[in-house]
Coordinates of C-alpha atoms and ligand atoms in Angstrom, one line a residue:
X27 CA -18.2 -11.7 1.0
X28 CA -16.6 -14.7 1.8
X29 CA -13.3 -15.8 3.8
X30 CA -11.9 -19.2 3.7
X31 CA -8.4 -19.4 5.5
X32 CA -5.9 -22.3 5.0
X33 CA -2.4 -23.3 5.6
X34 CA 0.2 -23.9 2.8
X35 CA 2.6 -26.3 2.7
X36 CA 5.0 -24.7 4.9
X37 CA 2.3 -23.4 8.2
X38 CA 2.0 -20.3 6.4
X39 CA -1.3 -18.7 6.4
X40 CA -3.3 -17.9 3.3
X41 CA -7.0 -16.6 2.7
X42 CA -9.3 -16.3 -0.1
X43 CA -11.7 -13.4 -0.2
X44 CA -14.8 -14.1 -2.5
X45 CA -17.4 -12.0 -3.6
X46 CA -19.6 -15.0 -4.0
X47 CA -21.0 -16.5 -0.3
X48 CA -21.0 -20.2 -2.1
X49 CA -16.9 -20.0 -3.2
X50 CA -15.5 -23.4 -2.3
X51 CA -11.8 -23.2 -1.4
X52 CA -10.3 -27.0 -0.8
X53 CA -7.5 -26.9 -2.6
X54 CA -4.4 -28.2 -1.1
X55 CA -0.9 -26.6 -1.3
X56 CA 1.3 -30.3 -2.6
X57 CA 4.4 -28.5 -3.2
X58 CA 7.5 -30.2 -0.4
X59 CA 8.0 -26.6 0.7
X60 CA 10.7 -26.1 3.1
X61 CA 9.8 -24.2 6.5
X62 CA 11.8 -21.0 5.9
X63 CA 13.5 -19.2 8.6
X64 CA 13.2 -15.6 8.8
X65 CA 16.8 -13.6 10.3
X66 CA 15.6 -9.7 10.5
X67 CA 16.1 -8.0 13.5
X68 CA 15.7 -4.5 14.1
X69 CA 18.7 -2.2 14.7
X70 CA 18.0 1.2 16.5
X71 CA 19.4 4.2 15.2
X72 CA 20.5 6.2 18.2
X73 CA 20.9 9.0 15.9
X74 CA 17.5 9.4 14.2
X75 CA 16.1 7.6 17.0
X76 CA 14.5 5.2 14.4
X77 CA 14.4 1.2 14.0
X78 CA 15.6 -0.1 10.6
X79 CA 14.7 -4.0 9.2
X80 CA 17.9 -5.5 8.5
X81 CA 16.9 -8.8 6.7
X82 CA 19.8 -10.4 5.2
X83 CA 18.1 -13.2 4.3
X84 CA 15.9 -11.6 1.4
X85 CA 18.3 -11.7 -1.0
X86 CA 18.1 -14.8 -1.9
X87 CA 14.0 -13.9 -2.7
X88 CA 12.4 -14.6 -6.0
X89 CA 13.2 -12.4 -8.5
X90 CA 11.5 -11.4 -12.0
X91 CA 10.7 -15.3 -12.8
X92 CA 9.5 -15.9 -16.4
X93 CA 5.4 -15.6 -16.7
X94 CA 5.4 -18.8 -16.8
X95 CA 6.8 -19.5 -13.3
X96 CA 5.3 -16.7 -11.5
X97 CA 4.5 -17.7 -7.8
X98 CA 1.2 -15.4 -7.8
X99 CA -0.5 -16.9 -10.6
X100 CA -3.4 -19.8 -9.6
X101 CA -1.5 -23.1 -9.5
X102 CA -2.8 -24.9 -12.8
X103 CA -2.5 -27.7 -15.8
X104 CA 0.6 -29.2 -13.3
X105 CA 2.6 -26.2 -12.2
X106 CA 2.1 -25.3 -8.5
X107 CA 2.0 -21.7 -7.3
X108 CA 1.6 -19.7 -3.9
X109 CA -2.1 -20.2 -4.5
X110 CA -3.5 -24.2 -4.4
X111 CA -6.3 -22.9 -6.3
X112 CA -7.0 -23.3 -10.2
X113 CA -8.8 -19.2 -9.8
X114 CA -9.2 -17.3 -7.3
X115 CA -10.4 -13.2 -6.7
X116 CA -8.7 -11.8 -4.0
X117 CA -5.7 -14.0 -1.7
X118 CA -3.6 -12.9 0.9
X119 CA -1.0 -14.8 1.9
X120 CA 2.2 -14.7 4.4
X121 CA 5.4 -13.3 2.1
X122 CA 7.7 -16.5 2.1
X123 CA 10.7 -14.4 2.8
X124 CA 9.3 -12.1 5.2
X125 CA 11.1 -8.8 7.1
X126 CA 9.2 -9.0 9.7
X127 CA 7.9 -12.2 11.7
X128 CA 5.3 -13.9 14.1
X129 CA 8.7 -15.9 15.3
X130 CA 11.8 -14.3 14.6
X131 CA 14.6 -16.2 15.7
X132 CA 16.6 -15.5 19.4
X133 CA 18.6 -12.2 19.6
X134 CA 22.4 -13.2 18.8
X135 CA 24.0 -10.1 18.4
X136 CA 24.5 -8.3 21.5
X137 CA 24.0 -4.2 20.8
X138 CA 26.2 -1.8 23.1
X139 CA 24.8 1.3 24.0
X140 CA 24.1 3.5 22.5
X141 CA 23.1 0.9 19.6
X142 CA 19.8 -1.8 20.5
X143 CA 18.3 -4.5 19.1
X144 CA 14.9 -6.2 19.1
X145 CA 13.7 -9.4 17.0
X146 CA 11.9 -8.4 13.9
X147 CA 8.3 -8.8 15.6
X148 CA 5.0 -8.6 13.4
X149 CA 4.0 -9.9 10.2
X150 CA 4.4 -9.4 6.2
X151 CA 1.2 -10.4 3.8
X152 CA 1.1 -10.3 0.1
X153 CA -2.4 -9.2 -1.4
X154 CA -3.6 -10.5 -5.0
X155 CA -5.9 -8.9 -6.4
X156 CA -6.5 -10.7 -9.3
X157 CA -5.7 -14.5 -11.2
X158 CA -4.9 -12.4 -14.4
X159 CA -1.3 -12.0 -14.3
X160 CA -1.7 -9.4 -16.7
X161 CA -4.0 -7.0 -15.8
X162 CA -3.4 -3.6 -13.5
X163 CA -5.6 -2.8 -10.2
X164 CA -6.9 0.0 -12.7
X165 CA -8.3 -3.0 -15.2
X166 CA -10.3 -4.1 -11.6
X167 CA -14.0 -4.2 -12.0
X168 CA -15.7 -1.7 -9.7
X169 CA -16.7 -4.8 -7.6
X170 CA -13.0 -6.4 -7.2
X171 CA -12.0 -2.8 -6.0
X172 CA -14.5 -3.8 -3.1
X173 CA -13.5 -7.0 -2.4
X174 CA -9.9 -5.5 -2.5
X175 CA -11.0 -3.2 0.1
X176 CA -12.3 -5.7 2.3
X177 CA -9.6 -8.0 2.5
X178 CA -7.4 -4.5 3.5
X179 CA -10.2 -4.1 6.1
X180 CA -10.0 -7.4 7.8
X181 CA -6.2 -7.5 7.7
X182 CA -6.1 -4.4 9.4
X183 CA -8.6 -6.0 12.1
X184 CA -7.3 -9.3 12.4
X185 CA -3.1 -7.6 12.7
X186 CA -4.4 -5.4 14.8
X187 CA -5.3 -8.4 17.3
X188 CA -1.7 -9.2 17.0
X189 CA 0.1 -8.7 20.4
X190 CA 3.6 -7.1 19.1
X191 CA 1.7 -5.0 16.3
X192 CA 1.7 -1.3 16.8
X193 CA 1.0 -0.3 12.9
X194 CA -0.8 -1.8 10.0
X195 CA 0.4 -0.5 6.3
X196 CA -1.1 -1.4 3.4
X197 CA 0.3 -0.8 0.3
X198 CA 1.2 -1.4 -3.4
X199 CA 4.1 -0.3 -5.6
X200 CA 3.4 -1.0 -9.2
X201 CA 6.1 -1.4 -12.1
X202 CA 9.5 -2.3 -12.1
X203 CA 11.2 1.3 -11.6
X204 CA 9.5 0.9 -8.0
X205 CA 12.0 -1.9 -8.0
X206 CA 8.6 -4.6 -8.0
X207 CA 10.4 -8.1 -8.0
X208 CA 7.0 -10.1 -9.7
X209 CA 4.6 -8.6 -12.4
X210 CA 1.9 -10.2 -10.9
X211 CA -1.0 -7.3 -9.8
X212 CA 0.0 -7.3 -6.2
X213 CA 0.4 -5.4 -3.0
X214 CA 1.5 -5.9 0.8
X215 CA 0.6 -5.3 3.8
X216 CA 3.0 -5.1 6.2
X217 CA 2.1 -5.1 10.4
X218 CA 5.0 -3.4 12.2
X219 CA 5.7 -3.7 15.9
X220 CA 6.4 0.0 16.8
X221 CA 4.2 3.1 15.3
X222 CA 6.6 4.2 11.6
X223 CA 8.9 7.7 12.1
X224 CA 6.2 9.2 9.3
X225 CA 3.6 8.8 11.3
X226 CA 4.8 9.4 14.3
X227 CA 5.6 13.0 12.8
X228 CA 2.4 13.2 11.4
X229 CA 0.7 12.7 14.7
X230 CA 3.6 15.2 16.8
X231 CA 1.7 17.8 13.7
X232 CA -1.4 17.4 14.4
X233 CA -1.1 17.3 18.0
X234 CA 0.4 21.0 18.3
X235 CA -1.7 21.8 15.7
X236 CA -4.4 20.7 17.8
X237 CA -2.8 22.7 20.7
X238 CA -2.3 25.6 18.7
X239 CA -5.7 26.0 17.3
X240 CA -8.5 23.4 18.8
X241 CA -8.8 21.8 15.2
X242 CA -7.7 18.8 13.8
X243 CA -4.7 19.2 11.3
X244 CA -6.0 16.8 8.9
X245 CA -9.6 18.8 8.7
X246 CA -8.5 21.7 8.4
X247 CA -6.1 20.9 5.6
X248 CA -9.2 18.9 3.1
X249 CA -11.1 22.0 4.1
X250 CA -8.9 24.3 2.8
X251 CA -8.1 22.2 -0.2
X252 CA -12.2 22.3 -0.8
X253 CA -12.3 25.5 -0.7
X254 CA -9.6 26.5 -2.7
X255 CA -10.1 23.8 -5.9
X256 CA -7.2 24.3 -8.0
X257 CA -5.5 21.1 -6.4
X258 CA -8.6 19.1 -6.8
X259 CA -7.8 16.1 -9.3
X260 CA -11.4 14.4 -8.5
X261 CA -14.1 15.1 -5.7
X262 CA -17.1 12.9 -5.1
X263 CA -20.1 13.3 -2.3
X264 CA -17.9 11.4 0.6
X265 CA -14.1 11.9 -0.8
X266 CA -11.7 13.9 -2.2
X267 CA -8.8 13.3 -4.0
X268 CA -6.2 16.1 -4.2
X269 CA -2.2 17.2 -4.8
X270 CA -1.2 18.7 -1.9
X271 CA 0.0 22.0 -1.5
X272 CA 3.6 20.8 -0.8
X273 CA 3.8 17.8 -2.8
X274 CA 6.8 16.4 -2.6
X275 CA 6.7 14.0 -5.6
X276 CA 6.1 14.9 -9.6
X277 CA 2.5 13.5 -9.6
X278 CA 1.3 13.0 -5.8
X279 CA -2.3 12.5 -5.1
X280 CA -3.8 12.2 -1.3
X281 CA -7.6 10.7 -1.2
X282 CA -9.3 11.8 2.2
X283 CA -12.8 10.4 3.1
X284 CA -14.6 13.3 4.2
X285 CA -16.0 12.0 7.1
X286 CA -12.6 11.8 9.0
X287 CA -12.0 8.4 10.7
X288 CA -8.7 6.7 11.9
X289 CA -8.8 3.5 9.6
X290 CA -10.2 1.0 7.3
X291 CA -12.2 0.0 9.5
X292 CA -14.6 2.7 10.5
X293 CA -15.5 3.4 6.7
X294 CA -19.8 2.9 6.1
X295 CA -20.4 1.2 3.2
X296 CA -21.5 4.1 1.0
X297 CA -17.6 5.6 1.3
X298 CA -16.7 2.3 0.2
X299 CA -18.7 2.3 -2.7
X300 CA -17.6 5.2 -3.5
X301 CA -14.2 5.0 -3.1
X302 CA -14.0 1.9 -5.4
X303 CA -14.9 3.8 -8.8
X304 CA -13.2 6.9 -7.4
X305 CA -9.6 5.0 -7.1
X306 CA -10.2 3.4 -10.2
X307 CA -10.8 6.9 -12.1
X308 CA -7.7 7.9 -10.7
X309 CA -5.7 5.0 -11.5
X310 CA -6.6 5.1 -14.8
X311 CA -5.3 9.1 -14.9
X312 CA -1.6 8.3 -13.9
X313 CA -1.1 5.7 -16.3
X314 CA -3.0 8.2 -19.0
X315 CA -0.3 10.9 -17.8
X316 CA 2.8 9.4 -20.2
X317 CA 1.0 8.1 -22.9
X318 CA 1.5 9.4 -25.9
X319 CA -1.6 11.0 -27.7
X320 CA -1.3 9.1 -30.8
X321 CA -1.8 5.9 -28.4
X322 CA -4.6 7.0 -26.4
X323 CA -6.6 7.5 -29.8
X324 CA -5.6 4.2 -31.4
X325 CA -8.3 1.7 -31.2
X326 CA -7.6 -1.2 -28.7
X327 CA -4.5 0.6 -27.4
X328 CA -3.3 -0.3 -23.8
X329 CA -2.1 2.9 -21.8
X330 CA 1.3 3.1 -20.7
X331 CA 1.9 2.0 -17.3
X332 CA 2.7 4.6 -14.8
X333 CA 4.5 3.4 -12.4
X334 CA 3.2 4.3 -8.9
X335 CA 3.2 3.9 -5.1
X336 CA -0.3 3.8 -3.5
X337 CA 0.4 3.9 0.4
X338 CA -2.8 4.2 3.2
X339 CA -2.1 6.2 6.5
X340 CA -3.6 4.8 8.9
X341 CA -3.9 5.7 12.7
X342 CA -1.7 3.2 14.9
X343 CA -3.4 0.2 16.5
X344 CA -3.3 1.5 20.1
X345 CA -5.0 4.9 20.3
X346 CA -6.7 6.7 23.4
X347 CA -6.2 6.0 27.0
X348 CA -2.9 4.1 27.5
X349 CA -2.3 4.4 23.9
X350 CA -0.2 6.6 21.2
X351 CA -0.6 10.1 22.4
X352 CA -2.7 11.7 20.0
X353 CA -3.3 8.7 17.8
X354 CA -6.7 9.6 17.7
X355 CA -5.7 12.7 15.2
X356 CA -4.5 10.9 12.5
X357 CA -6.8 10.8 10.0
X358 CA -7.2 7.8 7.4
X359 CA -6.0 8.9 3.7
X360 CA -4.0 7.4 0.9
X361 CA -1.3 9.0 -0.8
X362 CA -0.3 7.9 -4.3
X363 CA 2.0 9.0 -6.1
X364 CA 4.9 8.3 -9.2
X365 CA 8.0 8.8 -9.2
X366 CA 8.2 9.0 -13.3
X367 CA 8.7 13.0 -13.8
X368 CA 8.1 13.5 -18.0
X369 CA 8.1 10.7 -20.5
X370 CA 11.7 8.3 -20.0
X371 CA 13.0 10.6 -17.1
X372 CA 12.1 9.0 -13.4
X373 CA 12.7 11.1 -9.9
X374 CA 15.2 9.9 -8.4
X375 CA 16.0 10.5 -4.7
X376 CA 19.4 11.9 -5.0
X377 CA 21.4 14.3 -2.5
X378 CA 19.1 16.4 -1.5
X379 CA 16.2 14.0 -0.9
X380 CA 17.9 11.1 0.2
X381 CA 20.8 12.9 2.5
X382 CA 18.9 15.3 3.9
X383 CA 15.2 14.7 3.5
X384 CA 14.5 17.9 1.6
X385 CA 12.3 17.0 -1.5
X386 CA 12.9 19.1 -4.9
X387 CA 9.5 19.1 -6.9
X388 CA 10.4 20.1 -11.0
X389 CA 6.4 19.9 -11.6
X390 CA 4.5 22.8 -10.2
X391 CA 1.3 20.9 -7.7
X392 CA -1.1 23.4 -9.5
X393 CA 0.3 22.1 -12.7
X394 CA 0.1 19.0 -11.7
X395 CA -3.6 18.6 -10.1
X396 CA -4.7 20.1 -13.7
X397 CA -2.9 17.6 -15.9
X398 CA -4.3 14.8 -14.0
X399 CA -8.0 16.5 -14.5
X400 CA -7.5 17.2 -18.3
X401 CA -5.9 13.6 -19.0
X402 CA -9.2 12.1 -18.9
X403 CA -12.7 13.5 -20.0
Ligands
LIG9 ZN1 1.1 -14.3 -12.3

């Protein structure tokens, strides 16, 4: 694998991840980009006792451009893209309108207590994972996956260095019911300066969990899912992949290495291996889910494309000594998951969900896990 970092036009930073050692990146960005200024702050809730990203300034972001125009395509035959490049495998690259910044600009409003305000600290990164604006991450090659998965790994490291980062989140949302702005087979990862409210729950969990019975939470739960079965979507020798018990969503799938470790990171490389044709089987079962029959047996048919969430938990930066107490339980997984219930008919957080935080699943987990076994021989 090889890393070549440069700058676009603007000081941003951008990096090519190549599978080959003898990839030559050189290209320069020649567009007369102006520096953008980035306006988030983050406004404490005294209520939930939670920060929210208010970033005004995104609205004026990109949004659906024509095919032609798109900003994650390589920049060729005149037109000039994010990426200098004429090809490239996998780039990551500073969002131009991030929420959250290296530099965000001087505090000007002045919060009264109870309210408080802190500059948007920390960084926002857009992942390509391929040139072809028309393929999915499940059309990857088994390979790409890896590379994929290495350029998560190093921008987990590398944010991790950064001194107002608490949390690194990698993620993608795929389709335009997710409310994805560009087509273009993407994720982000975004590097927050405090440790997310889900996570912080998640770790309160396992910590009395760990109090209440010596074991950790996360364990004990991939254990029990093991031995049971009837969840299991698809199992290999070093991870599972599983609906959980309480799933919240219609089709909600959480992929556990086996070997339980806090983040990208501390993965060997046969768990990588692994997990790159593992992901990719699963992928290609939620967007089999809502295709009709007839389509999946035409010849040359495309599958229709489920759209999804793919999120990875992963422990926050500063664990142990001096550190988030009981960091060190939080166990690296990804949850994925749709929010498309039957053919046409999406979830939608309504009342329930959305004013008080209490999910209603209309598809059974059991009846889940064995759809998304039976979709796929
Ligand atoms: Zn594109």
């Amino acid at each position: 694998m090889k890393k070549t970092s440069t700058r676009l036009a603007d000081g941003r930073e951008l990096i090519y991840y190549d599978s080959r050692d003898d990839a030559v990146r050189s290209a320069e960005d020649l567009r007369p980009l102006p520096h953008t200024e980035t306006l988030s702050e983050l406004r404490h809730d005294p209520v939930l006792d939670e920060w929210v990203v208010v970033a005004a300034h995104r609205q004026g972001r990109t949004y659906h451009p024509p095919a032609d125009e798109c900003p994650l395509c390589p920049s060729r035959d005149g037109r000039l893209s994010e990426i200098p490049e004429s090809d490239y495998e996998v780039v990551v690259f500073e969002n131009r309108f991030p929420s959250l910044a290296a530099h965000p600009h001087p505090e000007e409003v002045r919060a009264a207590p109870p309210n408080a305000i802190r500059p948007a600290a920390g960084r926002c990164e857009v992942v390509c994972f391929t040139s072809d604006h028309d393929a999915s991450f499940a059309d990857l090659s088994p390979r790409r996956v890896g590379t994929v998965l290495e350029a998560w790994t190093d921008r987990t490291a590398e944010l991790s260095t950064l001194p107002d980062v608490e949390q690194v989140f990698c993620f993608e949302n795929r389709g335009v019911e997710i409310g994805v702005t560009l087509e273009h087979p993407h994720g982000q990862i975004y590097a927050y300066p405090f440790v997310t409210p889900r996570t912080e729950r998640m770790i309160a969990t396992a910590v009395a969990h760990r109090a209440g019975t010596g074991r950790n939470l996360f364990e004990d739960q991939l254990e029990a899912e093991r031995r049971d079965g009837e969840r299991i979507v698809v199992a290999g020798e070093h991870w599972t992949a599983f609906v959980p018990f309480a799933a919240h969503w219609p089709y909600e799938v959480h992929v556990y290495p086996h070997r339980r470790v806090g983040d990208l990171l501390a993965l060997d490389d046969a768990e990588r291996e692994e997990f790159t044709h593992l992901y990719l089987d699963l992928l290609q079962r939620f967007d089999l889910l809502f295709t009709p029959h007839e389509a999946v047996d035409a010849v040359n048919s495309t599958p229709h494309r489920t759209p999804y969430i793919a999120a990875w938990h992963q422990a926050p930066v500063r664990r142990g000594p001096g550190g988030v107490e009981g960091a060190e339980e939080l166990a690296l997984h990804m949850e994925l998951f749709t929010i498309r219930r039957t053919v046409g008919k999406l979830k939608f957080l309504a009342g329930s969900e959305s004013g008080m935080d209490v999910f209603i699943n209309d598809v059974a987990p059991e009846h889940a896990a064995r759809r998304l076994r039976e979709v796929k021989a």
